[in-house]
Amino acid sequence: MHQNLISKIFIKKQLLIILTKSNVGYQELNHDNTKKSIKKLIKIYANTNSLSDFDQINELKILTDRNFKLPTKSAKKKKFFLELSKGEFKNTCKNELLYQGFEDLRAVIKGTKVC
């Protein structure tokens, strides 16, 4: 439920550090009930997986990630053009109608035939 608020999680010695994306996430995760439920989940996981690093955790610390930046819209721009074809492809169609259709398409792409 709180996964969208978390930027990074790491373990340092016996301390589990959770970095949140914003101050709102910090306030939400730093609440006593939330901290207790996270500690309970860690204990349950550590009991079932005894060789994990989580069985050594004694303390939980929640901080805000000041270096976290939300992705901008310009980073998600898509290409508005397609790569042009050179008409170089293998025509393996056994049907004569399809074979001729692809050959006509090849001629149009290369510019030797007008539609």
mmCIF file of C-alpha atoms in Angstrom:
data_model
loop_
_atom_site.group_PDB
_atom_site.id
_atom_site.type_symbol
_atom_site.label_atom_id
_atom_site.label_comp_id
_atom_site.label_asym_id
_atom_site.label_seq_id
_atom_site.Cartn_x
_atom_site.Cartn_y
_atom_site.Cartn_z
ATOM 1 C CA MET A 1 0.000 0.000 0.000
ATOM 2 C CA HIS A 2 2.875 2.376 0.783
ATOM 3 C CA GLN A 3 5.091 1.202 -2.042
ATOM 4 C CA ASN A 4 4.402 4.300 -4.164
ATOM 5 C CA LEU A 5 5.745 6.539 -1.385
ATOM 6 C CA ILE A 6 9.123 4.775 -1.146
ATOM 7 C CA SER A 7 12.120 5.829 -3.209
ATOM 8 C CA LYS A 8 14.829 3.471 -1.855
ATOM 9 C CA ILE A 9 15.321 0.931 0.908
ATOM 10 C CA PHE A 10 18.647 -0.302 2.168
ATOM 11 C CA ILE A 11 20.232 -1.974 5.184
ATOM 12 C CA LYS A 12 23.263 -0.542 6.945
ATOM 13 C CA LYS A 13 24.616 -2.661 9.794
ATOM 14 C CA GLN A 14 21.510 -3.392 11.920
ATOM 15 C CA LEU A 15 19.485 -0.441 10.637
ATOM 16 C CA LEU A 16 16.831 -0.524 7.911
ATOM 17 C CA ILE A 17 16.667 2.852 6.167
ATOM 18 C CA ILE A 18 13.633 3.761 4.063
ATOM 19 C CA LEU A 19 13.890 6.836 1.836
ATOM 20 C CA THR A 20 10.577 8.397 0.837
ATOM 21 C CA LYS A 21 9.859 10.398 -2.295
ATOM 22 C CA SER A 22 8.308 13.376 -0.479
ATOM 23 C CA ASN A 23 7.534 14.850 2.908
ATOM 24 C CA VAL A 24 4.005 13.479 2.680
ATOM 25 C CA GLY A 25 5.418 9.972 2.321
ATOM 26 C CA TYR A 26 7.689 10.616 5.295
ATOM 27 C CA GLN A 27 4.772 11.680 7.461
ATOM 28 C CA GLU A 28 2.703 8.688 6.375
ATOM 29 C CA LEU A 29 5.432 6.100 6.956
ATOM 30 C CA ASN A 30 6.774 7.695 10.134
ATOM 31 C CA HIS A 31 3.415 7.199 11.870
ATOM 32 C CA ASP A 32 3.708 4.834 14.870
ATOM 33 C CA ASN A 33 1.154 2.308 13.588
ATOM 34 C CA THR A 34 2.820 2.130 10.183
ATOM 35 C CA LYS A 35 6.262 1.669 11.743
ATOM 36 C CA LYS A 36 4.941 -1.141 13.942
ATOM 37 C CA SER A 37 3.340 -2.921 11.007
ATOM 38 C CA ILE A 38 6.577 -2.643 8.968
ATOM 39 C CA LYS A 39 8.565 -4.084 11.888
ATOM 40 C CA LYS A 40 6.090 -6.959 12.225
ATOM 41 C CA LEU A 41 6.354 -7.739 8.517
ATOM 42 C CA ILE A 42 10.145 -7.721 8.741
ATOM 43 C CA LYS A 43 10.073 -10.130 11.708
ATOM 44 C CA ILE A 44 7.708 -12.476 9.887
ATOM 45 C CA TYR A 45 9.934 -12.435 6.805
ATOM 46 C CA ALA A 46 13.088 -12.931 8.900
ATOM 47 C CA ASN A 47 11.551 -15.947 10.662
ATOM 48 C CA THR A 48 10.656 -17.651 7.386
ATOM 49 C CA ASN A 49 13.955 -16.738 5.661
ATOM 50 C CA SER A 50 16.617 -17.107 8.335
ATOM 51 C CA LEU A 51 19.563 -16.540 5.970
ATOM 52 C CA SER A 52 18.355 -13.105 4.823
ATOM 53 C CA ASP A 53 19.791 -9.802 6.001
ATOM 54 C CA PHE A 54 16.463 -8.859 7.553
ATOM 55 C CA ASP A 55 16.949 -11.076 10.609
ATOM 56 C CA GLN A 56 19.729 -8.723 11.823
ATOM 57 C CA ILE A 57 17.602 -5.571 11.757
ATOM 58 C CA ASN A 58 17.034 -3.965 15.152
ATOM 59 C CA GLU A 59 16.046 -0.446 14.175
ATOM 60 C CA LEU A 60 13.985 1.264 11.470
ATOM 61 C CA LYS A 61 14.675 4.777 10.229
ATOM 62 C CA ILE A 62 12.566 6.709 7.719
ATOM 63 C CA LEU A 63 14.030 9.686 5.852
ATOM 64 C CA THR A 64 13.110 11.813 2.840
ATOM 65 C CA ASP A 65 15.128 11.428 -0.355
ATOM 66 C CA ARG A 66 16.184 14.944 -1.288
ATOM 67 C CA ASN A 67 17.771 13.733 -4.522
ATOM 68 C CA PHE A 68 14.599 12.070 -5.786
ATOM 69 C CA LYS A 69 13.120 13.811 -8.837
ATOM 70 C CA LEU A 70 9.799 13.028 -10.428
ATOM 71 C CA PRO A 71 10.111 12.064 -14.094
ATOM 72 C CA THR A 72 9.286 14.945 -16.393
ATOM 73 C CA LYS A 73 7.015 14.777 -19.398
ATOM 74 C CA SER A 74 9.883 15.576 -21.754
ATOM 75 C CA ALA A 75 11.638 12.368 -20.695
ATOM 76 C CA LYS A 76 8.678 10.331 -21.947
ATOM 77 C CA LYS A 77 8.548 11.777 -25.473
ATOM 78 C CA LYS A 78 8.035 9.254 -28.211
ATOM 79 C CA LYS A 79 9.327 9.376 -31.734
ATOM 80 C CA PHE A 80 6.819 10.812 -34.199
ATOM 81 C CA PHE A 81 8.498 9.319 -37.237
ATOM 82 C CA LEU A 82 9.182 5.819 -38.437
ATOM 83 C CA GLU A 83 12.383 4.556 -39.941
ATOM 84 C CA LEU A 84 12.055 4.454 -43.717
ATOM 85 C CA SER A 85 12.277 1.099 -45.437
ATOM 86 C CA LYS A 86 14.726 0.451 -48.264
ATOM 87 C CA GLY A 87 12.624 -2.332 -49.739
ATOM 88 C CA GLU A 88 15.135 -5.007 -48.796
ATOM 89 C CA PHE A 89 13.248 -8.059 -47.567
ATOM 90 C CA LYS A 90 12.863 -11.695 -48.507
ATOM 91 C CA ASN A 91 9.674 -12.589 -50.277
ATOM 92 C CA THR A 92 8.942 -16.209 -49.316
ATOM 93 C CA CYS A 93 5.252 -16.242 -50.205
ATOM 94 C CA LYS A 94 4.206 -19.333 -52.167
ATOM 95 C CA ASN A 95 0.876 -17.848 -53.191
ATOM 96 C CA GLU A 96 1.399 -16.072 -56.531
ATOM 97 C CA LEU A 97 -1.046 -13.280 -55.691
ATOM 98 C CA LEU A 98 0.674 -12.474 -52.383
ATOM 99 C CA TYR A 99 4.109 -12.821 -53.968
ATOM 100 C CA GLN A 100 3.228 -10.326 -56.694
ATOM 101 C CA GLY A 101 1.648 -7.977 -54.139
ATOM 102 C CA PHE A 102 4.849 -7.868 -52.075
ATOM 103 C CA GLU A 103 6.952 -7.340 -55.202
ATOM 104 C CA ASP A 104 4.712 -4.417 -56.166
ATOM 105 C CA LEU A 105 5.142 -3.022 -52.647
ATOM 106 C CA ARG A 106 8.924 -3.371 -52.966
ATOM 107 C CA ALA A 107 8.825 -1.451 -56.274
ATOM 108 C CA VAL A 108 6.764 1.360 -54.694
ATOM 109 C CA ILE A 109 9.177 1.603 -51.739
ATOM 110 C CA LYS A 110 12.229 1.778 -54.010
ATOM 111 C CA GLY A 111 10.515 4.382 -56.158
ATOM 112 C CA THR A 112 10.561 2.441 -59.382
ATOM 113 C CA LYS A 113 6.786 2.173 -59.527
ATOM 114 C CA VAL A 114 4.138 4.795 -58.807
ATOM 115 C CA CYS A 115 0.925 3.842 -56.994
#
